[in-house]
Coordinates of N, CA and C in Angstrom, one line a residue:
M1 N 116.7 154.8 47.7 CA 116.6 153.3 47.7 C 115.7 152.8 48.7
A2 N 115.0 151.9 48.1 CA 113.7 151.4 48.9 C 114.6 150.1 49.9
T3 N 114.1 150.1 51.1 CA 114.7 149.2 51.7 C 113.4 148.0 52.2
T4 N 114.1 146.9 52.2 CA 113.4 145.8 52.7 C 113.0 145.4 54.1
V5 N 112.1 145.5 54.6 CA 111.8 145.1 55.8 C 111.7 143.6 56.2
Q6 N 112.8 143.2 56.9 CA 112.9 141.8 57.1 C 111.9 141.5 58.3
P7 N 111.1 140.6 58.1 CA 109.8 140.0 59.2 C 110.9 139.4 60.5
P8 N 110.5 139.7 61.8 CA 110.8 139.6 62.9 C 111.3 137.7 63.1
A9 N 112.5 137.5 63.5 CA 112.8 136.1 63.2 C 112.0 135.3 64.3
T10 N 111.4 134.3 63.9 CA 110.6 133.4 65.0 C 111.5 132.2 65.6
K11 N 111.4 132.0 66.8 CA 112.3 131.2 67.4 C 111.7 129.5 67.1
P12 N 112.5 128.7 66.9 CA 111.9 127.6 66.8 C 111.1 126.8 67.8
P13 N 110.3 126.2 67.4 CA 109.5 125.5 68.8 C 110.5 124.8 69.6
A14 N 110.7 124.9 71.0 CA 111.3 124.4 71.9 C 111.1 122.3 72.0
K15 N 112.1 122.0 71.8 CA 111.6 120.4 71.6 C 111.5 119.8 73.2
R16 N 110.5 119.3 73.0 CA 109.8 118.6 74.5 C 111.0 117.4 74.8
I17 N 111.4 117.5 76.1 CA 111.9 116.6 76.4 C 111.7 115.3 76.7
P18 N 112.0 114.3 76.5 CA 111.1 112.9 76.3 C 111.0 112.2 77.9
M19 N 110.2 111.7 78.3 CA 110.1 111.4 79.7 C 111.1 110.0 79.5
T20 N 111.9 110.2 80.9 CA 112.8 109.0 81.0 C 112.0 107.7 81.4
S21 N 112.5 106.7 81.4 CA 112.0 105.3 81.9 C 111.4 105.2 83.2
T22 N 112.4 105.8 84.0 CA 112.4 106.0 85.6 C 111.3 107.2 85.7
R23 N 111.0 108.2 85.2 CA 109.7 109.2 85.5 C 108.6 108.4 85.3
K24 N 108.4 107.4 84.2 CA 107.4 106.8 83.8 C 106.9 106.1 85.0
T25 N 108.1 105.2 85.2 CA 107.9 104.4 86.5 C 107.4 105.1 87.7
A26 N 108.0 106.3 88.0 CA 107.5 106.6 89.1 C 106.0 107.2 88.9
L27 N 105.6 107.7 87.7 CA 104.3 108.5 87.7 C 103.4 107.0 87.8
V28 N 103.7 106.1 87.0 CA 102.8 104.8 87.3 C 102.5 104.7 88.7
A29 N 103.8 104.4 89.4 CA 103.6 104.0 90.8 C 102.9 104.8 91.7
G30 N 103.3 106.3 91.4 CA 102.5 107.2 92.2 C 101.1 107.1 92.1
I31 N 100.5 106.8 90.6 CA 99.0 106.8 90.5 C 98.5 105.6 90.9
F32 N 99.0 104.5 91.0 CA 98.5 103.5 91.8 C 98.5 103.6 93.3
Y33 N 99.2 104.3 93.8 CA 99.4 104.5 95.3 C 98.1 105.5 95.5
L34 N 97.8 106.4 94.7 CA 96.7 107.4 94.8 C 95.4 106.6 94.9
I35 N 95.2 105.6 93.4 CA 94.3 104.8 93.7 C 93.8 104.2 94.9
T36 N 94.6 103.8 95.6 CA 94.5 102.7 96.7 C 93.5 103.7 97.8
F37 N 93.6 104.7 97.8 CA 92.7 105.7 98.6 C 91.3 105.7 98.2
I38 N 90.8 105.1 97.0 CA 89.6 105.3 96.4 C 88.3 104.6 97.5
S39 N 89.3 103.6 98.3 CA 88.2 102.7 99.1 C 87.9 103.6 100.6
I40 N 88.1 104.9 100.4 CA 87.6 105.7 101.6 C 86.1 105.8 101.7
P41 N 85.3 105.9 100.9 CA 84.0 106.0 100.7 C 83.2 104.5 101.3
T42 N 83.9 103.6 101.7 CA 83.6 102.4 101.9 C 83.1 102.4 103.7
L43 N 83.6 103.4 104.2 CA 83.5 103.6 105.5 C 82.1 104.1 105.6
A44 N 81.5 104.9 104.7 CA 79.7 105.3 104.8 C 79.0 104.3 104.2
L45 N 79.7 103.8 103.2 CA 79.0 102.6 102.4 C 78.5 101.4 103.1
Y46 N 79.7 100.9 104.1 CA 79.4 99.4 104.9 C 78.6 100.0 106.2
G47 N 78.3 101.2 106.3 CA 77.5 101.6 107.6 C 76.3 100.7 108.1
P48 N 75.6 100.5 106.9 CA 74.3 99.7 107.3 C 74.5 98.3 107.8
I49 N 75.6 98.0 107.2 CA 76.0 96.2 107.6 C 76.7 96.1 108.8
K50 N 77.1 97.3 109.7 CA 77.8 97.2 111.1 C 77.0 96.3 111.8
N51 N 75.6 96.5 111.8 CA 74.7 95.2 112.5 C 74.2 94.3 111.7
H52 N 74.9 93.6 111.0 CA 74.7 92.7 109.9 C 73.2 91.8 110.1
Q53 N 73.0 91.5 111.7 CA 71.7 90.8 111.7 C 70.7 91.6 111.0
N54 N 70.6 92.8 111.9 CA 69.5 93.9 111.2 C 69.5 94.0 109.9
W55 N 70.5 94.2 109.3 CA 70.6 94.6 107.9 C 69.9 93.4 107.2
I56 N 70.5 92.1 107.4 CA 69.9 90.6 106.8 C 68.5 90.7 106.6
L57 N 67.9 90.9 107.9 CA 66.6 90.8 108.1 C 66.0 92.1 107.5
S58 N 66.5 92.9 106.9 CA 65.7 94.2 106.6 C 65.5 94.3 105.0
S59 N 64.8 95.0 104.8 CA 64.4 95.3 103.3 C 65.1 96.3 102.4
G60 N 65.2 96.2 101.1 CA 65.8 97.5 100.8 C 66.9 97.3 99.3
S61 N 67.6 98.5 99.0 CA 68.6 98.2 98.3 C 70.1 98.0 99.0
H62 N 70.7 97.0 98.4 CA 72.1 96.6 98.9 C 73.1 97.3 97.6
T63 N 72.9 98.0 96.9 CA 73.7 98.7 96.0 C 75.1 99.4 96.7
A64 N 74.8 99.8 97.9 CA 76.1 100.3 98.5 C 77.1 99.4 99.0
V65 N 76.5 98.2 99.1 CA 77.7 97.0 99.5 C 78.5 97.0 98.3
L66 N 77.5 96.5 97.3 CA 78.0 96.2 95.9 C 79.1 97.5 95.6
V67 N 79.0 98.6 95.9 CA 79.8 99.3 95.3 C 80.8 99.6 96.1
G68 N 80.8 99.1 97.5 CA 81.9 99.2 98.4 C 82.7 98.0 97.9
G69 N 82.4 96.7 97.7 CA 83.1 95.8 97.1 C 83.8 96.0 95.7
F70 N 83.3 96.8 94.9 CA 83.9 97.1 93.7 C 84.9 98.1 93.8
L71 N 85.0 99.0 94.8 CA 86.0 99.9 95.3 C 87.0 99.1 95.8
E72 N 86.8 98.3 96.6 CA 87.9 97.1 97.4 C 88.7 96.6 96.5
V73 N 87.8 96.0 95.4 CA 89.1 95.3 94.3 C 89.6 96.1 93.6
I74 N 89.2 97.4 93.3 CA 89.9 98.2 92.5 C 91.2 98.7 93.7
V75 N 91.2 98.8 94.8 CA 92.4 99.1 95.7 C 93.2 97.8 95.7
A76 N 92.7 96.2 95.5 CA 93.4 95.3 95.4 C 94.2 95.2 94.7
L77 N 93.7 95.6 93.4 CA 94.4 95.6 91.8 C 95.5 96.6 92.0
A78 N 95.1 97.8 92.7 CA 96.2 99.0 92.6 C 97.2 98.6 93.4
G79 N 97.0 97.8 94.5 CA 97.8 97.6 95.4 C 99.3 96.7 94.6
I80 N 98.6 95.5 94.0 CA 99.6 94.8 93.4 C 100.1 95.5 92.2
G81 N 99.7 96.7 91.7 CA 100.3 97.5 90.6 C 101.2 98.2 91.1
T82 N 101.4 98.7 92.2 CA 102.5 99.3 93.3 C 103.6 98.5 93.0
A83 N 103.4 97.1 93.6 CA 104.4 96.3 93.5 C 105.0 96.1 92.2
V84 N 104.4 95.6 91.3 CA 105.1 95.2 90.0 C 105.7 96.4 89.6
T85 N 105.1 97.5 89.4 CA 105.5 98.8 89.2 C 107.0 99.2 89.7
L86 N 107.1 99.2 91.3 CA 108.3 99.2 92.0 C 109.2 98.3 92.1
Y87 N 109.0 96.8 92.0 CA 109.9 96.0 92.1 C 111.1 96.3 91.2
P88 N 111.2 96.6 89.9 CA 112.4 96.7 89.1 C 113.3 97.6 89.8
V89 N 112.8 98.6 90.3 CA 113.5 99.8 90.6 C 114.2 99.4 92.1
V90 N 113.4 99.2 93.1 CA 113.9 98.8 94.4 C 114.6 97.8 94.6
K91 N 114.6 96.5 93.8 CA 115.3 95.5 93.8 C 116.7 95.9 93.6
R92 N 117.3 97.0 93.2 CA 118.6 97.5 92.8 C 119.3 97.6 94.1
Q93 N 118.2 98.3 95.1 CA 118.7 98.3 96.5 C 118.9 97.2 97.5
N94 N 118.0 96.4 97.6 CA 118.0 95.3 98.2 C 117.0 94.2 97.4
E95 N 117.1 93.4 96.8 CA 116.3 92.2 96.1 C 115.4 91.4 97.0
S96 N 116.2 91.0 98.5 CA 115.3 90.5 99.1 C 114.2 91.1 99.9
L97 N 114.5 92.2 100.2 CA 113.4 93.1 100.7 C 112.6 93.3 99.6
A98 N 112.9 93.9 98.4 CA 112.0 94.1 97.4 C 110.9 93.0 96.7
L99 N 111.3 92.0 96.9 CA 110.4 90.4 96.9 C 109.5 90.5 97.9
G100 N 110.1 90.6 99.0 CA 109.2 90.7 100.3 C 108.1 91.6 100.1
F101 N 108.2 92.7 99.8 CA 107.3 93.6 99.5 C 106.2 93.4 98.5
A102 N 106.6 92.6 97.5 CA 105.8 92.3 96.3 C 105.2 91.0 97.0
A103 N 105.8 90.3 97.4 CA 104.8 89.3 98.2 C 103.9 89.7 99.2
A104 N 104.4 90.8 100.0 CA 103.2 91.1 100.8 C 102.4 92.1 100.2
R105 N 102.3 92.8 99.3 CA 101.4 93.4 98.3 C 100.6 92.2 98.0
V106 N 101.0 91.3 97.4 CA 100.1 90.1 96.8 C 99.2 89.5 97.7
L107 N 99.6 89.3 99.0 CA 99.2 88.7 100.3 C 97.9 89.8 100.6
E108 N 98.2 91.1 100.6 CA 97.5 91.8 101.1 C 95.9 92.1 100.0
A109 N 96.2 91.8 98.7 CA 95.2 92.0 97.9 C 94.3 90.7 97.9
S110 N 95.0 89.4 98.0 CA 94.4 88.1 98.4 C 93.4 88.4 99.5
M111 N 93.9 89.0 100.7 CA 93.0 89.1 101.8 C 91.9 90.3 101.5
I112 N 92.0 91.3 100.9 CA 91.0 92.0 100.4 C 90.1 91.3 99.7
F113 N 90.4 90.7 98.7 CA 89.6 89.9 97.6 C 88.5 88.8 99.0
T114 N 89.4 88.3 99.7 CA 88.6 87.1 100.6 C 87.7 88.0 101.1
G115 N 87.8 89.6 101.8 CA 86.8 89.9 102.6 C 85.6 90.5 101.6
V116 N 85.7 90.8 100.3 CA 85.0 91.0 99.4 C 84.0 90.1 99.1
V117 N 84.5 88.8 98.9 CA 83.7 87.6 98.9 C 82.6 87.4 99.9
S118 N 83.3 87.7 101.3 CA 82.4 87.4 102.3 C 81.2 88.5 102.2
L119 N 81.4 89.7 102.1 CA 80.3 90.7 101.8 C 79.4 90.5 100.5
L120 N 79.8 89.9 99.6 CA 79.0 89.5 98.3 C 78.0 88.1 99.0
S121 N 78.6 87.3 99.9 CA 77.9 86.0 100.1 C 76.7 86.8 101.2
L122 N 77.1 88.1 102.0 CA 75.9 88.4 102.8 C 75.0 88.9 101.9
V123 N 75.2 89.8 100.9 CA 74.1 90.4 99.9 C 73.4 88.9 99.6
T124 N 73.8 87.9 99.0 CA 73.4 86.5 98.6 C 72.5 86.1 99.8
L125 N 72.8 86.1 101.0 CA 72.3 85.6 102.0 C 70.9 86.4 102.1
R126 N 71.0 87.7 102.0 CA 69.8 88.7 102.3 C 68.9 88.4 101.0
Q127 N 69.5 88.0 100.1 CA 68.4 88.0 98.8 C 67.6 86.6 99.3
D128 N 68.4 85.6 99.6 CA 67.5 84.1 99.9 C 66.7 84.5 101.2
L129 N 67.0 85.3 102.1 CA 66.1 85.3 103.4 C 64.9 85.8 103.0
G130 N 64.7 86.5 101.9 CA 63.2 86.8 101.6 C 62.5 85.5 101.2
A131 N 62.9 84.6 100.8 CA 62.1 83.3 100.2 C 62.0 82.5 101.5
A132 N 62.9 82.5 102.5 CA 62.9 81.8 103.6 C 61.9 82.0 104.9
A133 N 61.8 81.1 105.7 CA 60.9 81.4 106.9 C 61.3 80.5 107.9
G134 N 61.1 81.0 109.2 CA 61.3 80.1 110.3 C 62.7 79.5 110.4
A135 N 62.9 78.3 110.8 CA 64.2 77.8 110.9 C 65.2 78.0 109.8
N136 N 64.7 78.0 108.7 CA 65.6 78.5 107.5 C 66.3 80.1 107.6
A137 N 65.4 80.9 108.1 CA 65.7 82.2 108.1 C 66.7 82.4 109.3
A138 N 66.2 81.5 110.5 CA 67.5 81.6 111.5 C 68.8 81.1 111.0
A139 N 68.8 80.1 110.3 CA 69.9 79.5 109.9 C 70.9 80.5 108.8
L140 N 69.9 81.1 108.1 CA 70.7 82.1 107.1 C 71.3 83.2 108.1
V141 N 70.7 83.6 108.9 CA 71.2 84.9 109.9 C 72.3 84.3 110.6
T142 N 72.4 83.1 111.1 CA 73.6 82.3 111.7 C 74.8 82.4 110.9
T143 N 74.3 82.0 109.5 CA 75.6 82.1 108.5 C 75.9 83.7 108.2
G144 N 75.1 84.1 108.4 CA 75.5 85.4 107.9 C 76.5 86.2 108.8
A145 N 76.3 85.8 110.2 CA 77.0 86.5 111.4 C 78.6 85.5 111.0
S146 N 78.9 84.7 110.5 CA 80.2 84.4 110.1 C 80.4 84.8 109.2
H147 N 79.9 85.0 107.9 CA 80.4 85.9 106.9 C 81.0 87.3 107.2
A148 N 80.1 87.9 108.0 CA 80.6 89.2 108.7 C 81.8 89.3 109.7
A149 N 82.0 88.1 110.4 CA 83.4 87.8 111.2 C 84.2 87.6 110.1
V150 N 84.2 86.7 109.0 CA 85.2 87.0 108.3 C 85.7 88.3 107.8
Y151 N 84.8 88.8 107.2 CA 85.4 90.2 107.0 C 85.8 91.2 107.8
K152 N 85.5 91.2 109.1 CA 86.0 91.7 110.0 C 87.7 91.5 110.3
W153 N 87.8 89.9 110.2 CA 89.1 89.7 110.6 C 90.1 90.1 109.4
T154 N 89.4 89.8 107.9 CA 90.3 90.0 106.8 C 90.8 91.7 106.6
V155 N 89.7 92.5 107.1 CA 90.3 93.7 107.2 C 90.9 93.8 108.2
L156 N 91.3 93.3 109.4 CA 92.2 93.5 110.4 C 93.4 93.3 109.9
L157 N 93.6 91.8 109.4 CA 95.0 91.3 108.9 C 95.3 92.0 107.2
G158 N 94.4 92.1 106.7 CA 94.7 92.4 105.2 C 94.7 94.0 105.1
Q159 N 94.0 94.5 105.7 CA 94.3 96.3 105.5 C 94.6 96.6 106.6
S160 N 95.0 96.2 107.8 CA 95.6 97.1 108.8 C 96.9 96.4 109.0
L161 N 97.1 94.9 109.2 CA 98.6 94.4 109.2 C 99.6 94.7 108.4
M162 N 99.0 94.4 107.0 CA 99.7 94.1 105.8 C 100.4 95.5 105.3
P163 N 99.4 96.7 105.3 CA 99.9 97.9 105.4 C 101.3 98.1 106.3
G164 N 101.2 97.9 107.7 CA 102.1 98.2 108.4 C 103.6 97.3 108.2
I165 N 103.4 96.4 107.5 CA 104.7 95.4 107.0 C 105.2 96.0 105.7
N166 N 104.0 96.5 104.9 CA 104.5 97.1 103.8 C 105.2 98.4 104.0
A167 N 104.9 99.1 104.9 CA 105.5 100.2 105.3 C 107.1 100.1 105.8
L168 N 107.2 98.9 106.4 CA 108.8 98.7 107.0 C 109.5 98.1 105.9
L169 N 108.9 97.5 104.8 CA 109.6 96.8 103.7 C 110.1 97.9 102.6
L170 N 108.8 98.5 102.3 CA 109.3 99.6 101.0 C 109.9 101.1 101.8
G171 N 109.4 101.3 103.1 CA 110.1 102.3 103.6 C 111.5 102.2 104.0
S172 N 111.9 101.1 104.5 CA 113.4 100.8 104.3 C 114.0 100.9 103.0
L173 N 113.6 100.3 101.8 CA 114.1 100.6 100.9 C 114.3 101.8 100.1
M174 N 113.1 102.6 100.5 CA 113.1 104.4 99.8 C 114.0 105.0 101.0
Y175 N 114.2 104.6 102.1 CA 115.0 105.6 103.2 C 116.5 105.3 102.8
R176 N 116.9 103.9 102.4 CA 118.4 103.7 102.2 C 118.4 104.0 100.6
S177 N 117.9 103.9 99.7 CA 118.2 104.5 98.4 C 118.0 106.2 98.2
R178 N 117.1 106.5 98.9 CA 117.0 107.9 99.1 C 116.6 108.4 97.7
L179 N 115.6 107.5 97.1 CA 115.0 107.9 96.0 C 113.5 108.9 96.2
V180 N 113.3 108.9 97.1 CA 112.3 110.1 97.6 C 113.0 110.9 98.9
P181 N 112.3 111.9 99.5 CA 112.9 112.6 100.5 C 112.7 111.8 101.7
R182 N 113.8 111.6 102.3 CA 113.8 110.7 103.6 C 112.6 110.6 105.0
I183 N 112.3 112.1 104.8 CA 111.1 112.2 105.6 C 109.6 111.4 105.2
I184 N 109.5 111.2 103.9 CA 108.3 110.3 103.6 C 108.7 108.8 104.0
P185 N 109.5 108.4 103.9 CA 109.5 106.8 104.2 C 109.6 106.8 105.8
L186 N 110.4 108.0 106.4 CA 110.1 107.9 107.5 C 109.0 107.7 108.5
M187 N 108.1 108.4 107.9 CA 106.8 108.4 108.8 C 106.1 106.9 108.5
G188 N 106.7 105.9 107.2 CA 106.1 104.5 107.3 C 106.8 103.9 108.2
L189 N 108.2 104.1 108.4 CA 109.1 103.2 109.3 C 108.5 103.6 111.0
I190 N 107.9 104.9 111.1 CA 107.8 104.8 112.5 C 106.1 104.2 112.7
G191 N 105.2 104.6 111.6 CA 104.1 104.3 111.7 C 103.6 102.4 111.8
G192 N 104.6 102.0 111.0 CA 104.5 100.7 110.6 C 104.5 99.7 111.8
P193 N 105.7 99.9 112.6 CA 105.8 99.0 113.7 C 104.5 99.5 114.7
L194 N 104.2 100.6 115.2 CA 102.9 100.8 115.5 C 101.7 100.2 115.5
L195 N 101.4 100.3 114.2 CA 100.4 99.6 113.6 C 100.4 98.1 114.0
I196 N 101.5 97.4 113.7 CA 101.8 96.1 113.7 C 101.4 95.8 115.1
V197 N 101.6 96.5 116.0 CA 101.5 96.3 117.4 C 100.0 96.5 117.9
A198 N 99.6 97.6 117.2 CA 98.0 97.7 117.7 C 97.2 96.7 117.0
V199 N 97.7 96.0 115.9 CA 96.9 95.1 115.3 C 96.7 93.5 116.2
F200 N 98.2 93.4 116.7 CA 98.4 92.0 117.5 C 97.4 92.7 118.9
A201 N 97.5 93.7 119.4 CA 96.9 94.0 120.8 C 95.3 93.6 120.6
T202 N 94.8 94.2 119.3 CA 93.5 93.7 118.9 C 93.1 92.4 118.6
L203 N 94.2 91.5 118.1 CA 94.1 90.1 118.0 C 94.0 89.3 119.3
F204 N 94.6 89.9 120.4 CA 94.5 89.3 121.8 C 93.8 89.8 122.8
G205 N 93.0 90.7 122.2 CA 91.6 91.1 122.9 C 91.8 92.4 123.7
Q206 N 93.1 93.3 123.6 CA 93.2 94.3 124.2 C 92.1 95.4 123.7
H207 N 91.9 95.4 122.6 CA 91.0 96.2 121.8 C 90.1 95.6 120.9
S208 N 88.8 96.1 121.2 CA 87.8 95.5 120.3 C 87.8 95.7 118.8
S209 N 88.4 96.8 118.6 CA 88.7 97.2 116.9 C 89.7 98.5 116.8
L210 N 90.3 98.5 116.0 CA 91.3 99.8 115.7 C 90.3 101.1 115.8
T211 N 89.8 101.5 117.0 CA 89.2 102.6 117.4 C 90.0 103.2 118.4
G212 N 90.0 104.6 118.6 CA 90.6 105.3 119.8 C 92.0 105.5 119.5
L213 N 92.7 105.1 120.6 CA 94.3 105.1 120.4 C 94.6 104.1 119.6
A214 N 94.3 102.9 119.5 CA 94.6 101.8 118.6 C 94.7 102.4 117.3
A215 N 93.8 103.4 116.9 CA 93.8 103.7 115.4 C 94.8 104.9 114.9
L216 N 95.5 105.5 116.0 CA 96.5 106.4 115.9 C 97.8 106.0 114.7
P217 N 98.0 104.7 115.2 CA 99.2 104.5 113.8 C 98.7 104.4 112.7
V218 N 97.5 104.1 112.3 CA 97.0 104.5 111.0 C 97.4 105.5 110.2
I219 N 97.3 106.6 111.0 CA 97.6 108.1 110.4 C 98.9 108.2 109.9
P220 N 99.8 107.8 110.6 CA 101.1 108.0 109.8 C 101.6 107.0 108.9
V221 N 100.6 105.8 108.6 CA 101.0 104.9 107.7 C 100.3 105.4 106.5
A222 N 99.1 105.7 106.4 CA 98.1 106.5 105.5 C 99.1 107.8 105.1
A223 N 99.5 108.5 105.8 CA 100.1 109.8 105.4 C 101.5 109.6 104.5
W224 N 102.0 108.3 104.9 CA 103.4 108.0 104.3 C 103.1 107.3 102.8
E225 N 101.8 106.6 102.8 CA 101.4 106.0 101.2 C 100.8 107.4 100.5
L226 N 100.3 108.3 101.2 CA 99.5 109.2 100.4 C 100.9 110.4 99.7
S227 N 101.6 110.3 101.0 CA 102.5 111.6 100.2 C 103.6 110.9 99.3
L228 N 104.0 109.4 99.5 CA 104.7 108.8 98.6 C 103.8 109.1 97.0
G229 N 102.7 108.6 96.8 CA 102.0 108.7 95.7 C 101.9 110.0 95.1
V230 N 101.9 111.2 96.0 CA 101.9 112.7 95.1 C 103.4 112.9 94.9
W231 N 103.9 112.5 95.9 CA 105.5 112.8 95.4 C 106.0 112.1 94.2
L232 N 105.7 110.7 94.0 CA 106.1 110.4 92.7 C 105.3 110.9 91.2
V233 N 104.2 111.2 91.8 CA 103.4 111.8 90.5 C 103.8 113.2 90.1
V234 N 104.3 113.8 91.1 CA 104.7 115.3 90.8 C 106.2 115.6 90.4
K235 N 106.9 114.8 91.3 CA 108.4 114.8 91.4 C 109.3 114.0 90.6
G236 N 108.5 112.6 90.9 CA 109.4 111.1 90.4 C 110.3 111.1 91.4
F237 N 111.3 110.2 90.9 CA 112.5 109.6 91.9 C 113.5 110.8 91.9
K238 N 114.4 110.8 93.0 CA 115.0 111.9 93.2 C 116.5 111.1 92.5
S239 N 117.4 111.8 91.9 CA 118.8 111.5 91.4 C 119.6 110.5 92.0
S240 N 119.9 109.4 91.6 CA 120.7 108.4 92.5 C 121.4 107.4 91.6
P241 N 122.2 106.8 92.1 CA 122.9 105.7 91.1 C 121.8 104.8 90.8
I242 N 120.9 104.7 91.5 CA 119.7 103.8 91.1 C 119.0 104.1 89.6
T243 N 118.7 105.6 89.5 CA 118.0 106.1 88.7 C 118.9 106.1 87.4
A244 N 120.0 106.5 87.8 CA 121.2 106.7 86.8 C 121.4 105.5 85.9
A245 N 121.6 104.2 86.8 CA 121.7 103.3 86.1 C 120.7 102.7 85.5
M246 N 119.6 102.9 85.7 CA 118.5 102.5 84.9 C 118.2 103.2 83.6
D247 N 118.3 104.6 83.7 CA 118.1 105.4 82.6 C 119.5 104.9 81.5
A248 N 120.4 104.7 82.1 CA 121.5 104.3 81.1 C 121.2 103.2 80.4
A249 N 120.8 102.0 81.3 CA 120.3 100.7 80.6 C 119.1 100.9 79.7
S250 N 118.4 101.9 79.7 CA 117.2 102.2 79.0 C 117.4 103.1 77.9
S251 N 118.6 103.8 77.6 CA 119.1 104.4 76.7 C 119.1 103.8 75.4
P252 N 118.9 104.7 74.3 CA 118.9 103.8 72.8 C 120.3 103.4 72.5
L253 N 121.5 103.9 72.8 CA 122.6 103.2 73.0 C 122.8 101.9 73.3
A254 N 122.3 101.9 74.9 CA 122.3 100.7 75.3 C 121.3 99.5 74.7
E255 N 120.4 99.9 74.0 CA 119.6 98.9 73.4 C 120.2 98.4 72.4
R256 N 121.0 99.3 71.6 CA 121.9 98.5 70.5 C 123.1 97.9 70.7
G257 N 123.5 97.8 72.2 CA 124.5 97.1 72.6 C 125.5 97.9 72.6
V258 N 125.6 99.3 72.6 CA 126.8 100.3 72.8 C 127.0 100.5 74.1
A259 N 128.5 100.3 74.7 CA 128.7 100.7 76.0 C 128.1 102.2 76.2
V260 N 127.6 102.6 77.3 CA 127.4 104.1 77.8 C 128.1 104.0 79.2

């Protein structure tokens, strides 16, 4: 009697686990934080304008300055994105601190935009200087010095002071909520106050700029933001009462008005 050979049973394809709303939030926030590091090349792009007077009087392309300004605009928008994305989450821990973080991020972005405008004004002055001569050229150089000073102080307040304040606000929220490993916000809580002190020391003339020892607090604050972005992208938020409440609120049963 002939036997029928049965084909090997095939396992049904595994169903993909849908990404929860909190995981999506963490992913978007992490991406925004990583995007804020896109401005690192400006350290080299803005090299020629450190001596703004010579740069204004010289000829040549100013594409590097335009590219740097574009990168800083992206950073400012990404900074606002971090606040908008994280606010609905961290406000469940402390709404006042969360609102302060969002406001500080918007203020930081405003200062960055102000600095970019001052740099673009330098580019315009350099273009106008080609058609100017004598007293007009001297006046344009003097005006250029004021724009360069505006950029210097907006960098100090917007991209040095505000990150320190943000580290204290968001670091406190993340540390208390345990949404990420505590070592991550701890770096911000340590570096934030040190960076703020360094900025005020610069303001009162103890340091000409954030260089040398005064630049050391930048390292833990940068490490805090980078590690936070990487963790949120790779791991997302840790399980906590906050994430449980958010997932429950966004579940299909909750959306239909069924108690969960």
